[in-house]
PDB file of C-alpha atoms in Angstrom:
ATOM      1  CA  MET I   1      11.324 -27.780 -14.359  1.00 90.00           C
ATOM      2  CA  ILE I   2       9.592 -25.475 -15.170  1.00 95.00           C
ATOM      3  CA  TYR I   3       8.022 -25.343 -19.071  1.00 97.00           C
ATOM      4  CA  LEU I   4       5.427 -23.512 -20.328  1.00 98.00           C
ATOM      5  CA  GLU I   5       3.974 -22.583 -24.010  1.00 97.00           C
ATOM      6  CA  THR I   6       2.251 -19.830 -25.407  1.00 96.00           C
ATOM      7  CA  GLU I   7       1.547 -19.454 -29.120  1.00 95.00           C
ATOM      8  CA  HIS I   8       4.813 -17.474 -29.018  1.00 96.00           C
ATOM      9  CA  PHE I   9       7.388 -18.022 -26.310  1.00 97.00           C
ATOM     10  CA  ILE I  10       8.242 -20.698 -24.200  1.00 97.00           C
ATOM     11  CA  LEU I  11       8.694 -19.845 -20.497  1.00 98.00           C
ATOM     12  CA  ARG I  12      11.041 -22.545 -18.974  1.00 97.00           C
ATOM     13  CA  ASP I  13      13.503 -22.192 -16.359  1.00 97.00           C
ATOM     14  CA  TYR I  14      16.602 -21.265 -15.901  1.00 97.00           C
ATOM     15  CA  HIS I  15      19.660 -23.380 -17.218  1.00 95.00           C
ATOM     16  CA  GLU I  16      22.843 -22.897 -15.777  1.00 94.00           C
ATOM     17  CA  ASP I  17      24.177 -21.905 -19.304  1.00 95.00           C
ATOM     18  CA  ASP I  18      21.632 -19.216 -19.931  1.00 96.00           C
ATOM     19  CA  PHE I  19      24.599 -16.712 -17.310  1.00 96.00           C
ATOM     20  CA  ASN I  20      25.204 -14.661 -19.887  1.00 95.00           C
ATOM     21  CA  GLU I  21      21.871 -13.454 -21.098  1.00 96.00           C
ATOM     22  CA  TYR I  22      20.535 -13.230 -17.830  1.00 96.00           C
ATOM     23  CA  TYR I  23      23.082 -10.483 -17.003  1.00 96.00           C
ATOM     24  CA  ARG I  24      22.901  -8.948 -20.228  1.00 96.00           C
ATOM     25  CA  LEU I  25      18.964  -8.448 -19.097  1.00 96.00           C
ATOM     26  CA  LYS I  26      19.055  -7.643 -15.527  1.00 96.00           C
ATOM     27  CA  ALA I  27      21.604  -5.001 -16.500  1.00 96.00           C
ATOM     28  CA  ASP I  28      19.812  -3.332 -19.236  1.00 96.00           C
ATOM     29  CA  PRO I  29      19.148  -0.111 -17.849  1.00 95.00           C
ATOM     30  CA  GLU I  30      16.041   0.842 -20.274  1.00 95.00           C
ATOM     31  CA  THR I  31      14.715  -2.363 -19.520  1.00 95.00           C
ATOM     32  CA  MET I  32      14.713  -2.224 -15.750  1.00 95.00           C
ATOM     33  CA  TYR I  33      14.250   1.092 -15.443  1.00 96.00           C
ATOM     34  CA  TYR I  34      11.271   0.184 -13.303  1.00 94.00           C
ATOM     35  CA  LEU I  35      12.904  -2.146 -11.408  1.00 93.00           C
ATOM     36  CA  GLN I  36      16.509  -0.700 -10.048  1.00 90.00           C
ATOM     37  CA  ASP I  37      16.173  -2.612  -6.639  1.00 90.00           C
ATOM     38  CA  ILE I  38      17.064  -5.605  -8.349  1.00 92.00           C
ATOM     39  CA  ARG I  39      18.993  -3.759 -11.259  1.00 94.00           C
ATOM     40  CA  LEU I  40      22.703  -5.858 -11.564  1.00 95.00           C
ATOM     41  CA  PHE I  41      25.399  -3.916 -12.233  1.00 94.00           C
ATOM     42  CA  THR I  42      28.507  -5.716 -12.105  1.00 94.00           C
ATOM     43  CA  LYS I  43      29.072  -9.764 -13.842  1.00 94.00           C
ATOM     44  CA  GLU I  44      29.862 -10.669 -10.121  1.00 95.00           C
ATOM     45  CA  ASP I  45      27.152 -10.256  -8.845  1.00 94.00           C
ATOM     46  CA  ALA I  46      24.995 -11.562 -11.149  1.00 95.00           C
ATOM     47  CA  TYR I  47      26.728 -14.731 -10.948  1.00 95.00           C
ATOM     48  CA  GLU I  48      26.238 -14.900  -7.381  1.00 95.00           C
ATOM     49  CA  ASP I  49      22.213 -13.992  -7.636  1.00 95.00           C
ATOM     50  CA  PHE I  50      22.047 -15.805 -10.583  1.00 96.00           C
ATOM     51  CA  ARG I  51      23.125 -19.241  -8.184  1.00 96.00           C
ATOM     52  CA  LYS I  52      20.837 -18.279  -6.091  1.00 95.00           C
ATOM     53  CA  VAL I  53      17.603 -18.506  -8.509  1.00 95.00           C
ATOM     54  CA  LEU I  54      19.432 -22.226  -9.762  1.00 96.00           C
ATOM     55  CA  HIS I  55      19.658 -23.226  -5.728  1.00 96.00           C
ATOM     56  CA  ASP I  56      16.122 -22.896  -5.457  1.00 96.00           C
ATOM     57  CA  MET I  57      14.625 -24.188  -7.973  1.00 95.00           C
ATOM     58  CA  THR I  58      16.022 -27.691  -6.236  1.00 94.00           C
ATOM     59  CA  LYS I  59      14.188 -26.971  -3.007  1.00 94.00           C
ATOM     60  CA  SER I  60      11.070 -28.010  -2.356  1.00 90.00           C
ATOM     61  CA  ASP I  61       9.599 -24.777  -0.332  1.00 92.00           C
ATOM     62  CA  ARG I  62      11.018 -23.470  -3.609  1.00 95.00           C
ATOM     63  CA  GLU I  63      10.666 -19.523  -3.688  1.00 96.00           C
ATOM     64  CA  PHE I  64      11.384 -18.096  -6.889  1.00 96.00           C
ATOM     65  CA  TYR I  65       9.525 -18.404  -9.297  1.00 97.00           C
ATOM     66  CA  PHE I  66      10.832 -16.092 -11.937  1.00 96.00           C
ATOM     67  CA  MET I  67      11.088 -18.140 -15.412  1.00 97.00           C
ATOM     68  CA  HIS I  68      13.032 -17.274 -18.615  1.00 97.00           C
ATOM     69  CA  ILE I  69      11.067 -16.191 -21.818  1.00 97.00           C
ATOM     70  CA  GLU I  70      11.982 -16.748 -25.262  1.00 97.00           C
ATOM     71  CA  LEU I  71      10.739 -16.956 -28.818  1.00 96.00           C
ATOM     72  CA  LYS I  72       9.345 -20.064 -29.744  1.00 95.00           C
ATOM     73  CA  ASP I  73      10.344 -19.600 -33.012  1.00 93.00           C
ATOM     74  CA  SER I  74      14.292 -18.353 -32.882  1.00 95.00           C
ATOM     75  CA  HIS I  75      14.603 -18.649 -29.165  1.00 94.00           C
ATOM     76  CA  GLU I  76      15.328 -14.959 -28.923  1.00 95.00           C
ATOM     77  CA  GLN I  77      15.449 -14.104 -25.310  1.00 96.00           C
ATOM     78  CA  VAL I  78      12.162 -11.866 -24.716  1.00 97.00           C
ATOM     79  CA  GLY I  79      12.689 -11.129 -20.681  1.00 96.00           C
ATOM     80  CA  SER I  80      11.810 -12.828 -16.871  1.00 97.00           C
ATOM     81  CA  ILE I  81       8.698 -13.139 -15.744  1.00 97.00           C
ATOM     82  CA  GLY I  82       7.651 -14.921 -12.844  1.00 97.00           C
ATOM     83  CA  TYR I  83       5.907 -14.740  -8.523  1.00 98.00           C
ATOM     84  CA  THR I  84       8.102 -14.855  -5.651  1.00 97.00           C
ATOM     85  CA  VAL I  85       7.096 -17.044  -2.917  1.00 98.00           C
ATOM     86  CA  ILE I  86       5.643 -14.350   0.419  1.00 97.00           C
ATOM     87  CA  SER I  87       4.145 -16.569   2.795  1.00 97.00           C
ATOM     88  CA  ASP I  88       2.020 -20.252   2.507  1.00 97.00           C
ATOM     89  CA  THR I  89      -0.594 -20.306   4.546  1.00 97.00           C
ATOM     90  CA  PRO I  90      -3.063 -23.476   4.367  1.00 97.00           C
ATOM     91  CA  VAL I  91      -5.474 -21.792   1.050  1.00 97.00           C
ATOM     92  CA  GLY I  92      -1.936 -21.244  -0.557  1.00 97.00           C
ATOM     93  CA  LYS I  93       0.557 -19.732  -1.408  1.00 98.00           C
ATOM     94  CA  ILE I  94       1.192 -15.908  -1.583  1.00 98.00           C
ATOM     95  CA  VAL I  95       2.842 -14.578  -4.090  1.00 98.00           C
ATOM     96  CA  GLY I  96       4.280 -11.515  -5.238  1.00 98.00           C
ATOM     97  CA  ALA I  97       4.737 -11.085  -9.079  1.00 98.00           C
ATOM     98  CA  GLY I  98       6.455  -8.745 -11.839  1.00 96.00           C
ATOM     99  CA  TYR I  99       8.163  -9.312 -15.274  1.00 97.00           C
ATOM    100  CA  PHE I 100      10.951  -7.605 -17.350  1.00 94.00           C
ATOM    101  CA  ILE I 101      11.688  -7.556 -20.754  1.00 96.00           C
ATOM    102  CA  TYR I 102      13.309  -5.922 -23.462  1.00 96.00           C
ATOM    103  CA  PRO I 103      12.156  -2.987 -24.359  1.00 95.00           C
ATOM    104  CA  ARG I 104      11.563  -3.861 -28.381  1.00 94.00           C
ATOM    105  CA  PHE I 105       8.740  -6.205 -27.237  1.00 95.00           C
ATOM    106  CA  TRP I 106       7.041  -3.729 -25.293  1.00 93.00           C
ATOM    107  CA  GLY I 107       3.394  -2.779 -26.543  1.00 91.00           C
ATOM    108  CA  LYS I 108       2.799  -6.082 -28.998  1.00 92.00           C
ATOM    109  CA  GLY I 109       1.019  -7.924 -25.912  1.00 93.00           C
ATOM    110  CA  TYR I 110       3.634 -10.360 -25.458  1.00 95.00           C
ATOM    111  CA  THR I 111       3.959  -9.832 -21.557  1.00 96.00           C
ATOM    112  CA  THR I 112      -0.230 -10.164 -21.468  1.00 96.00           C
ATOM    113  CA  GLU I 113      -0.030 -13.600 -23.624  1.00 96.00           C
ATOM    114  CA  ALA I 114       3.277 -14.268 -20.861  1.00 97.00           C
ATOM    115  CA  PHE I 115       2.166 -13.206 -17.690  1.00 97.00           C
ATOM    116  CA  LYS I 116      -1.416 -14.926 -18.187  1.00 96.00           C
ATOM    117  CA  ARG I 117      -0.204 -18.652 -18.515  1.00 97.00           C
ATOM    118  CA  VAL I 118       2.349 -17.547 -15.500  1.00 97.00           C
ATOM    119  CA  LEU I 119      -1.216 -16.879 -13.163  1.00 97.00           C
ATOM    120  CA  GLU I 120      -3.272 -20.388 -15.175  1.00 96.00           C
ATOM    121  CA  PHE I 121       0.521 -22.373 -13.909  1.00 97.00           C
ATOM    122  CA  ALA I 122       0.590 -20.407 -10.491  1.00 97.00           C
ATOM    123  CA  PHE I 123      -3.259 -20.473 -10.105  1.00 97.00           C
ATOM    124  CA  SER I 124      -3.939 -24.760 -11.468  1.00 96.00           C
ATOM    125  CA  ASP I 125      -0.671 -26.544 -10.621  1.00 96.00           C
ATOM    126  CA  ASN I 126       1.760 -24.660  -7.995  1.00 97.00           C
ATOM    127  CA  ASN I 127      -1.570 -23.951  -5.091  1.00 97.00           C
ATOM    128  CA  VAL I 128      -1.111 -20.195  -5.678  1.00 98.00           C
ATOM    129  CA  TYR I 129      -3.959 -18.538  -3.791  1.00 98.00           C
ATOM    130  CA  ARG I 130      -3.599 -14.457  -3.952  1.00 98.00           C
ATOM    131  CA  VAL I 131      -1.337 -12.691  -5.975  1.00 98.00           C
ATOM    132  CA  SER I 132       0.284  -8.972  -5.964  1.00 98.00           C
ATOM    133  CA  THR I 133       1.937  -5.950  -8.162  1.00 98.00           C
ATOM    134  CA  GLY I 134       1.919  -2.197  -8.659  1.00 97.00           C
ATOM    135  CA  CYS I 135       3.698  -0.718 -10.492  1.00 97.00           C
ATOM    136  CA  LEU I 136       5.009   3.647 -10.590  1.00 97.00           C
ATOM    137  CA  ALA I 137       1.581   4.951 -11.854  1.00 97.00           C
ATOM    138  CA  GLU I 138       3.836   6.395 -14.547  1.00 97.00           C
ATOM    139  CA  ASN I 139       4.444   3.781 -16.259  1.00 96.00           C
ATOM    140  CA  VAL I 140       1.035   2.658 -18.031  1.00 96.00           C
ATOM    141  CA  GLY I 141       2.462  -0.237 -20.000  1.00 95.00           C
ATOM    142  CA  SER I 142       2.781  -2.296 -16.996  1.00 96.00           C
ATOM    143  CA  GLU I 143      -0.322  -1.592 -14.859  1.00 97.00           C
ATOM    144  CA  ARG I 144      -2.944  -2.075 -18.582  1.00 96.00           C
ATOM    145  CA  VAL I 145      -1.046  -6.117 -18.874  1.00 97.00           C
ATOM    146  CA  MET I 146      -2.394  -6.213 -14.673  1.00 97.00           C
ATOM    147  CA  GLN I 147      -5.560  -4.703 -15.739  1.00 96.00           C
ATOM    148  CA  LYS I 148      -5.881  -6.820 -19.152  1.00 95.00           C
ATOM    149  CA  CYS I 149      -5.243 -10.459 -16.896  1.00 96.00           C
ATOM    150  CA  GLY I 150      -7.787  -9.707 -14.579  1.00 95.00           C
ATOM    151  CA  PHE I 151      -6.443  -8.209 -12.037  1.00 97.00           C
ATOM    152  CA  ILE I 152      -8.217  -4.880  -9.608  1.00 97.00           C
ATOM    153  CA  LYS I 153      -6.800  -2.297  -7.776  1.00 98.00           C
ATOM    154  CA  GLU I 154      -5.880  -1.853  -4.460  1.00 97.00           C
ATOM    155  CA  ALA I 155      -4.220   1.157  -3.703  1.00 97.00           C
ATOM    156  CA  GLU I 156      -3.157   5.069  -5.454  1.00 97.00           C
ATOM    157  CA  HIS I 157      -0.176   5.612  -3.142  1.00 98.00           C
ATOM    158  CA  ILE I 158       0.586   9.091  -3.674  1.00 98.00           C
ATOM    159  CA  ASP I 159       4.159  10.304  -3.906  1.00 97.00           C
ATOM    160  CA  TYR I 160       4.843   6.892  -2.667  1.00 96.00           C
ATOM    161  CA  GLU I 161       8.432   6.051  -3.775  1.00 94.00           C
ATOM    162  CA  TRP I 162      12.088   8.180  -4.649  1.00 94.00           C
ATOM    163  CA  HIS I 163      12.466   7.507  -8.345  1.00 95.00           C
ATOM    164  CA  ASP I 164      14.676   8.916 -10.715  1.00 94.00           C
ATOM    165  CA  GLY I 165      15.752  11.974  -8.931  1.00 94.00           C
ATOM    166  CA  LYS I 166      11.635  12.494  -7.398  1.00 96.00           C
ATOM    167  CA  MET I 167       9.022  11.247  -5.407  1.00 97.00           C
ATOM    168  CA  LYS I 168       6.498   9.345  -7.942  1.00 97.00           C
ATOM    169  CA  THR I 169       3.005   7.227  -7.106  1.00 98.00           C
ATOM    170  CA  ARG I 170       2.958   3.303  -7.047  1.00 97.00           C
ATOM    171  CA  LEU I 171      -0.034   1.947  -7.869  1.00 98.00           C
ATOM    172  CA  GLU I 172      -0.833  -2.337  -5.972  1.00 98.00           C
ATOM    173  CA  TYR I 173      -3.073  -4.395  -7.716  1.00 98.00           C
ATOM    174  CA  ARG I 174      -4.259  -8.232  -7.298  1.00 98.00           C
ATOM    175  CA  LEU I 175      -5.768 -11.419  -8.632  1.00 98.00           C
ATOM    176  CA  LEU I 176      -7.095 -13.790  -5.929  1.00 98.00           C
ATOM    177  CA  LYS I 177      -7.465 -17.543  -7.184  1.00 97.00           C
ATOM    178  CA  ARG I 178     -11.692 -16.447  -6.969  1.00 96.00           C
ATOM    179  CA  GLU I 179     -11.468 -13.637  -8.966  1.00 95.00           C
ATOM    180  CA  TRP I 180      -8.925 -15.546 -11.577  1.00 95.00           C
ATOM    181  CA  LYS I 181     -11.927 -17.937 -11.444  1.00 92.00           C
ATOM    182  CA  ASN I 182     -14.359 -15.420 -12.784  1.00 88.00           C
ATOM    183  CA  CYS I 183     -12.379 -13.576 -15.518  1.00 82.00           C
ATOM    184  CA  ALA I 184     -11.216 -17.258 -17.205  1.00 74.00           C
ATOM    185  CA  ALA I 185     -14.814 -18.442 -17.047  1.00 69.00           C
ATOM    186  CA  ALA I 186     -15.457 -15.301 -18.431  1.00 65.00           C
ATOM    187  CA  PHE I 187     -13.369 -15.297 -21.186  1.00 62.00           C
ATOM    188  CA  GLY I 188     -14.395 -18.956 -21.911  1.00 59.00           C
ATOM    189  CA  ASN I 189     -11.723 -20.030 -21.111  1.00 50.00           C
ATOM    190  CA  GLU I 190     -12.631 -23.334 -19.919  1.00 43.00           C
ATOM    191  CA  LYS I 191      -8.767 -25.212 -19.154  1.00 47.00           C
ATOM    192  CA  GLN I 192      -7.953 -21.686 -17.285  1.00 43.00           C
ATOM    193  CA  GLY I 193     -10.965 -21.623 -15.370  1.00 41.00           C
ATOM    194  CA  ALA I 194     -11.041 -25.440 -13.980  1.00 39.00           C
TER     195      ALA I 194
END
């Protein structure tokens, strides 16, 4: 079971009794506005999705590393953050990362704080070699999180994705293990750069 801490948060694997919070988060229209492909609309769909997540945590070749985020002091749910393993290569895992946070927590630096801790776990403890992520260009807050975490922009796909009734531009970012180490060293974080 994964259990991580930051200054403000606990990031941990989901438990059986997290179902209602899991459903509420992934069904929230504002939180999931940019993630329509994984938004949940019914409790039945949510239950099936949640069972898959719990089952995957028991496997030796685990695929999903998305964690429940809660405030340390109140244990209030903040959102979910993590990554999915796309492939496992001889040099390490290739993963796709993401986060979905309740809007009341946006703009406070919280997502960056949590994402930096996830990256530390991924590169230091989970044999991750490459993290890919992206967002629609209009989602400036999400792109800023990627930039603050040291991600490098790889592509800008013009009119790439149909979203909310129109074609929109998508941005793609990456972070390799060596780039993460260099970024961590530049900020003087010895633990992260080890």
